[in-house]
Short mmCIF file of C-alpha atoms in Angstrom, two decimals:
data_model
loop_
_atom_site.label_atom_id
_atom_site.label_comp_id
_atom_site.label_asym_id
_atom_site.label_seq_id
_atom_site.Cartn_x
_atom_site.Cartn_y
_atom_site.Cartn_z
CA UNK U 1 28.53 53.69 17.62
CA UNK U 2 28.16 53.02 21.37
CA UNK U 3 25.75 50.08 21.32
CA UNK U 4 28.52 47.53 21.65
CA UNK U 5 31.72 47.03 23.66
CA UNK U 6 33.56 46.57 20.36
CA UNK U 7 34.45 49.20 17.77
CA UNK U 8 32.35 49.02 14.63
CA UNK U 9 33.69 49.88 11.19
CA UNK U 10 33.17 48.89 7.57
CA UNK U 11 35.32 47.45 4.80
CA UNK U 12 35.74 49.39 1.52
CA UNK U 13 35.12 46.12 -0.32
CA UNK U 14 31.42 46.99 0.02
CA UNK U 15 32.05 49.84 -2.46
CA UNK U 16 34.93 48.50 -4.57
CA UNK U 17 35.62 44.83 -5.20
CA UNK U 18 39.03 43.44 -4.38
CA UNK U 19 38.58 39.98 -5.93
CA UNK U 20 36.10 41.09 -8.60
CA UNK U 21 37.72 44.20 -10.02
CA UNK U 22 34.75 45.42 -12.07
CA UNK U 23 32.60 45.82 -8.96
CA UNK U 24 32.51 49.55 -8.21
CA UNK U 25 35.70 50.19 -10.13
CA UNK U 26 34.77 53.80 -10.95
CA UNK U 27 34.16 54.67 -7.28
CA UNK U 28 36.59 57.15 -5.74
CA UNK U 29 38.14 56.86 -2.33
CA UNK U 30 36.60 60.21 -1.42
CA UNK U 31 33.11 58.80 -1.96
CA UNK U 32 33.90 55.72 0.13
CA UNK U 33 35.31 57.73 3.03
CA UNK U 34 32.52 60.32 2.87
CA UNK U 35 29.95 57.52 3.04
CA UNK U 36 31.72 55.87 5.98
CA UNK U 37 31.73 59.19 7.83
CA UNK U 38 28.05 59.77 7.03
CA UNK U 39 27.24 56.31 8.40
CA UNK U 40 28.79 57.35 11.72
CA UNK U 41 31.48 54.67 11.51
CA UNK U 42 35.09 55.27 12.49
CA UNK U 43 37.05 52.30 11.13
CA UNK U 44 38.03 50.99 7.70
CA UNK U 45 40.52 48.60 6.14
CA UNK U 46 42.87 49.62 3.37
CA UNK U 47 41.24 49.48 -0.05
CA UNK U 48 42.74 49.51 -3.52
CA UNK U 49 41.26 52.95 -4.24
CA UNK U 50 42.75 54.58 -1.14
CA UNK U 51 45.80 56.85 -1.55
CA UNK U 52 49.14 55.03 -1.61
CA UNK U 53 50.85 58.14 -0.25
CA UNK U 54 50.93 57.71 3.53
CA UNK U 55 50.69 61.39 4.41
CA UNK U 56 47.73 61.94 2.08
CA UNK U 57 46.04 58.82 3.43
CA UNK U 58 46.53 60.03 6.99
CA UNK U 59 45.07 63.43 6.13
CA UNK U 60 42.02 61.99 4.36
CA UNK U 61 41.27 59.63 7.24
CA UNK U 62 41.94 62.14 10.02
CA UNK U 63 39.66 64.83 8.65
CA UNK U 64 36.81 62.30 8.74
CA UNK U 65 37.80 60.80 12.11
CA UNK U 66 38.35 57.36 10.57
CA UNK U 67 40.98 54.86 11.74
CA UNK U 68 42.77 52.47 9.39
CA UNK U 69 42.08 49.20 11.18
CA UNK U 70 44.13 46.84 9.03
CA UNK U 71 45.16 45.80 5.54
CA UNK U 72 44.98 42.35 3.99
CA UNK U 73 48.36 40.63 3.66
CA UNK U 74 48.64 37.58 1.44
CA UNK U 75 51.43 35.20 2.42
CA UNK U 76 52.92 32.14 0.75
CA UNK U 77 54.46 30.40 3.74
CA UNK U 78 53.42 26.81 3.02
CA UNK U 79 56.37 26.63 0.60
CA UNK U 80 59.69 27.02 2.48
CA UNK U 81 61.35 28.40 -0.67
CA UNK U 82 59.27 31.58 -0.29
CA UNK U 83 59.67 32.10 3.45
CA UNK U 84 62.53 34.59 3.49
CA UNK U 85 60.99 36.92 0.91
CA UNK U 86 57.53 36.56 2.44
CA UNK U 87 58.73 37.49 5.93
CA UNK U 88 60.61 40.49 4.52
CA UNK U 89 57.43 41.66 2.80
CA UNK U 90 55.45 41.03 5.98
CA UNK U 91 57.84 43.26 7.91
CA UNK U 92 57.29 46.12 5.46
CA UNK U 93 53.55 45.60 5.76
CA UNK U 94 53.82 45.76 9.55
CA UNK U 95 55.82 48.98 9.34
CA UNK U 96 53.09 50.59 7.24
CA UNK U 97 50.28 49.54 9.56
CA UNK U 98 52.24 50.65 12.62
CA UNK U 99 52.69 54.06 10.97
CA UNK U 100 48.94 54.21 10.40
CA UNK U 101 48.11 53.38 14.02
CA UNK U 102 46.66 49.94 13.27
CA UNK U 103 46.89 47.06 15.73
CA UNK U 104 46.07 43.96 13.64
CA UNK U 105 47.27 42.48 10.35
CA UNK U 106 44.69 40.52 8.34
CA UNK U 107 46.80 37.62 7.09
CA UNK U 108 45.92 34.76 4.73
CA UNK U 109 47.92 31.93 3.19
CA UNK U 110 47.47 31.86 -0.60
CA UNK U 111 49.47 28.73 -1.38
CA UNK U 112 47.24 26.25 -3.16
CA UNK U 113 44.50 28.80 -3.82
CA UNK U 114 42.92 28.74 -7.24
CA UNK U 115 42.72 32.54 -7.42
CA UNK U 116 45.48 33.92 -5.22
CA UNK U 117 48.49 31.58 -5.56
CA UNK U 118 50.92 33.11 -8.10
CA UNK U 119 52.18 29.64 -8.99
CA UNK U 120 48.79 28.48 -10.32
CA UNK U 121 47.72 28.59 -13.96
CA UNK U 122 44.45 29.82 -15.47
CA UNK U 123 43.26 26.36 -16.56
CA UNK U 124 43.23 24.86 -13.03
CA UNK U 125 39.94 24.30 -11.24
CA UNK U 126 40.55 23.17 -7.62
CA UNK U 127 42.28 24.37 -4.48
CA UNK U 128 45.35 22.24 -3.73
CA UNK U 129 45.05 21.23 -0.06
CA UNK U 130 48.09 21.21 2.21
CA UNK U 131 50.10 18.07 2.81
CA UNK U 132 51.93 17.47 6.12
CA UNK U 133 55.02 19.35 4.95
CA UNK U 134 52.90 22.28 3.83
CA UNK U 135 51.10 22.45 7.16
CA UNK U 136 54.38 22.39 9.04
CA UNK U 137 55.94 25.09 6.87
CA UNK U 138 52.86 27.28 7.13
CA UNK U 139 52.73 27.02 10.92
CA UNK U 140 56.42 27.80 11.29
CA UNK U 141 56.16 30.73 8.89
CA UNK U 142 53.10 32.18 10.59
CA UNK U 143 54.75 31.92 14.00
CA UNK U 144 57.73 33.86 12.63
CA UNK U 145 55.47 36.44 10.98
CA UNK U 146 53.52 36.80 14.21
CA UNK U 147 56.72 37.58 16.07
CA UNK U 148 57.51 40.27 13.50
CA UNK U 149 54.05 41.74 14.04
CA UNK U 150 54.70 41.85 17.78
CA UNK U 151 57.88 43.88 17.20
CA UNK U 152 55.63 46.65 15.85
CA UNK U 153 52.95 46.35 18.50
CA UNK U 154 50.62 44.45 16.15
CA UNK U 155 48.83 41.12 16.17
CA UNK U 156 48.81 38.74 13.21
CA UNK U 157 45.14 37.80 12.80
CA UNK U 158 44.71 34.83 10.49
CA UNK U 159 41.79 35.24 8.07
CA UNK U 160 40.20 31.85 7.32
CA UNK U 161 38.93 32.45 3.80
CA UNK U 162 36.89 30.84 1.06
CA UNK U 163 38.89 29.50 -1.85
CA UNK U 164 42.02 28.95 0.24
CA UNK U 165 43.60 26.08 2.15
CA UNK U 166 42.20 27.29 5.48
CA UNK U 167 38.43 27.51 5.01
CA UNK U 168 36.76 24.48 6.63
CA UNK U 169 36.19 24.17 10.39
CA UNK U 170 38.67 21.29 10.51
CA UNK U 171 41.32 23.40 8.79
CA UNK U 172 40.71 26.30 11.19
CA UNK U 173 41.02 23.92 14.14
CA UNK U 174 44.26 22.45 12.79
CA UNK U 175 45.82 25.85 12.14
CA UNK U 176 45.00 27.03 15.65
CA UNK U 177 46.43 23.81 17.11
CA UNK U 178 49.67 24.02 15.13
CA UNK U 179 50.46 27.71 15.71
CA UNK U 180 51.70 29.57 18.75
CA UNK U 181 48.74 31.25 20.52
CA UNK U 182 51.02 34.10 21.55
CA UNK U 183 52.04 34.80 17.95
CA UNK U 184 49.07 33.86 15.76
CA UNK U 185 45.54 35.10 16.42
CA UNK U 186 42.29 34.58 14.53
CA UNK U 187 40.26 36.92 12.36
CA UNK U 188 36.76 35.53 12.85
CA UNK U 189 34.69 36.03 9.69
CA UNK U 190 31.05 34.90 9.97
CA UNK U 191 30.49 34.71 6.22
CA UNK U 192 33.64 32.80 5.41
CA UNK U 193 32.96 30.43 8.30
CA UNK U 194 29.59 29.49 6.80
CA UNK U 195 31.02 29.36 3.28
CA UNK U 196 33.66 26.92 4.54
CA UNK U 197 31.04 24.58 5.99
CA UNK U 198 31.13 25.68 9.62
CA UNK U 199 28.53 27.00 12.01
CA UNK U 200 29.85 30.56 12.55
CA UNK U 201 28.80 30.69 16.21
CA UNK U 202 30.61 27.41 16.91
CA UNK U 203 33.83 28.75 15.40
CA UNK U 204 33.56 31.94 17.44
CA UNK U 205 32.92 30.08 20.69
CA UNK U 206 35.58 27.42 20.11
CA UNK U 207 38.36 29.84 19.26
CA UNK U 208 37.25 33.00 21.05
CA UNK U 209 40.45 33.18 23.11
CA UNK U 210 42.40 33.56 19.86
CA UNK U 211 40.03 36.07 18.22
CA UNK U 212 41.60 39.53 17.88
CA UNK U 213 39.59 40.87 14.93
CA UNK U 214 36.12 40.28 13.47
CA UNK U 215 34.45 40.59 10.06
CA UNK U 216 30.64 40.55 10.10
CA UNK U 217 29.53 39.16 6.74
CA UNK U 218 26.28 37.45 5.75
CA UNK U 219 25.52 34.69 3.22
CA UNK U 220 22.51 34.09 0.99
CA UNK U 221 22.12 30.35 1.51
CA UNK U 222 20.00 29.72 -1.59
CA UNK U 223 22.72 31.22 -3.78
CA UNK U 224 25.44 29.33 -1.94
CA UNK U 225 23.58 26.05 -2.40
CA UNK U 226 23.08 26.81 -6.09
CA UNK U 227 26.79 27.61 -6.44
CA UNK U 228 27.76 24.36 -4.73
CA UNK U 229 25.44 22.37 -6.99
CA UNK U 230 27.44 23.48 -10.03
CA UNK U 231 30.80 23.57 -8.20
CA UNK U 232 31.32 27.31 -8.64
CA UNK U 233 34.65 28.69 -7.49
CA UNK U 234 34.98 31.41 -4.87
CA UNK U 235 35.16 34.42 -7.20
CA UNK U 236 32.17 33.17 -9.17
CA UNK U 237 30.29 32.98 -5.88
CA UNK U 238 31.01 36.68 -5.30
CA UNK U 239 29.77 37.54 -8.78
CA UNK U 240 26.61 35.51 -8.16
CA UNK U 241 25.74 37.37 -4.96
CA UNK U 242 26.48 34.67 -2.38
CA UNK U 243 27.69 37.27 0.14
CA UNK U 244 25.95 40.30 1.60
CA UNK U 245 25.88 42.47 4.74
CA UNK U 246 24.46 41.32 8.09
CA UNK U 247 20.68 41.14 8.12
CA UNK U 248 20.32 40.68 4.37
CA UNK U 249 21.23 37.00 4.27
CA UNK U 250 20.52 33.87 6.28
CA UNK U 251 22.99 34.01 9.18
CA UNK U 252 21.34 34.74 12.52
CA UNK U 253 23.62 37.34 14.05
CA UNK U 254 21.70 37.50 17.33
CA UNK U 255 23.79 34.81 19.10
CA UNK U 256 26.99 36.02 17.45
CA UNK U 257 26.55 39.58 18.66
CA UNK U 258 25.39 38.27 22.03
CA UNK U 259 28.57 36.21 22.31
CA UNK U 260 30.77 39.19 21.49
CA UNK U 261 28.87 41.45 23.88
CA UNK U 262 28.71 38.87 26.65
CA UNK U 263 32.46 38.31 26.47
CA UNK U 264 33.05 42.07 26.27
CA UNK U 265 34.96 41.83 23.00
CA UNK U 266 36.61 45.24 22.65
CA UNK U 267 38.44 44.96 19.34
CA UNK U 268 37.28 45.98 15.88
CA UNK U 269 34.36 44.41 14.00
CA UNK U 270 33.98 45.44 10.34
CA UNK U 271 30.86 45.10 8.22
CA UNK U 272 31.39 43.32 4.91
CA UNK U 273 29.15 42.58 1.96
CA UNK U 274 31.46 41.76 -0.98
CA UNK U 275 28.83 42.05 -3.69
CA UNK U 276 28.13 44.18 -6.74
CA UNK U 277 27.41 47.73 -5.49
CA UNK U 278 25.55 48.51 -8.73
CA UNK U 279 22.88 46.05 -7.60
CA UNK U 280 23.38 46.49 -3.86
CA UNK U 281 24.44 50.10 -3.15
CA UNK U 282 27.06 50.07 -0.41
CA UNK U 283 25.81 52.93 1.75
CA UNK U 284 22.18 51.84 1.51
CA UNK U 285 23.03 48.27 2.50
CA UNK U 286 25.31 49.45 5.28
CA UNK U 287 22.43 51.52 6.68
CA UNK U 288 20.26 48.40 6.62
CA UNK U 289 22.96 46.36 8.34
CA UNK U 290 23.38 48.94 11.08
CA UNK U 291 19.62 49.07 11.65
CA UNK U 292 19.57 45.28 11.86
CA UNK U 293 22.40 45.17 14.41
CA UNK U 294 20.71 47.83 16.50
CA UNK U 295 17.52 45.76 16.50
CA UNK U 296 19.11 42.75 18.14
CA UNK U 297 17.55 42.66 21.58
CA UNK U 298 20.25 40.43 23.03
CA UNK U 299 22.66 43.37 22.75
CA UNK U 300 20.72 45.21 25.44
CA UNK U 301 20.57 42.06 27.53
CA UNK U 302 24.36 42.14 27.47
CA UNK U 303 24.30 45.37 29.46
CA UNK U 304 24.81 47.86 26.65
CA UNK U 305 22.65 50.90 25.95
#
């Protein structure tokens, strides 16, 4: 894809759910990678169906000219008791991504999350927000993890994420203010920004100097509003089709793409849908998303052809 100054890829979560395991669970990694190649895209994140064997993974990606862009890394750094083991695990994660030629680590704090925090129980219903001590511990831990990433030529890109303690615009602002800009970068996700109550374009503009990675995800506002009316949790929102690929929901990506093009963003941007592929076939919806992005006239106004 040469329309944009940035590199365009796609997340395997469009084919196989990560948070909703039944979504696309029978899909093979070969099908995912073949579809990505057929779409003309050259970047992917690690998915749970991809080979765990590094040499096999390298072979399967190389023969399709696909780069492993990143892999999600959950961290529990808001609790100081976990810091040592979390940083050790982060180092191993960085070693793997360095071996794969990646340059960014998608990183998200799971402490307090209803779905991702291992300390939570099944009968709980709300995210536990951070107190002052938790904020301080998280910032210190992320700064340390970011320095580990730098040792391997990588950037820690923090993924603000629905259903976690960093999802609202105020929480994104606070995290950016508390962390070292030379150690902690931002993974801008349009869909999660809207889900968290922000205007995605405002988040991108406000924190652009920290953005080192991008996820392009859309939201069906009517389904989000319905989910909020009954206080659905994050995973239920996925099951109910709140998220989709760019052009299929209600986010206007014209100013977002214009901002990225105008600022000559040159990193990776991955398409995400995070919905049931039985109802919304991944390759078909990716084709639609690519056609939509190509149609945005402001891209050409940014000097691209």
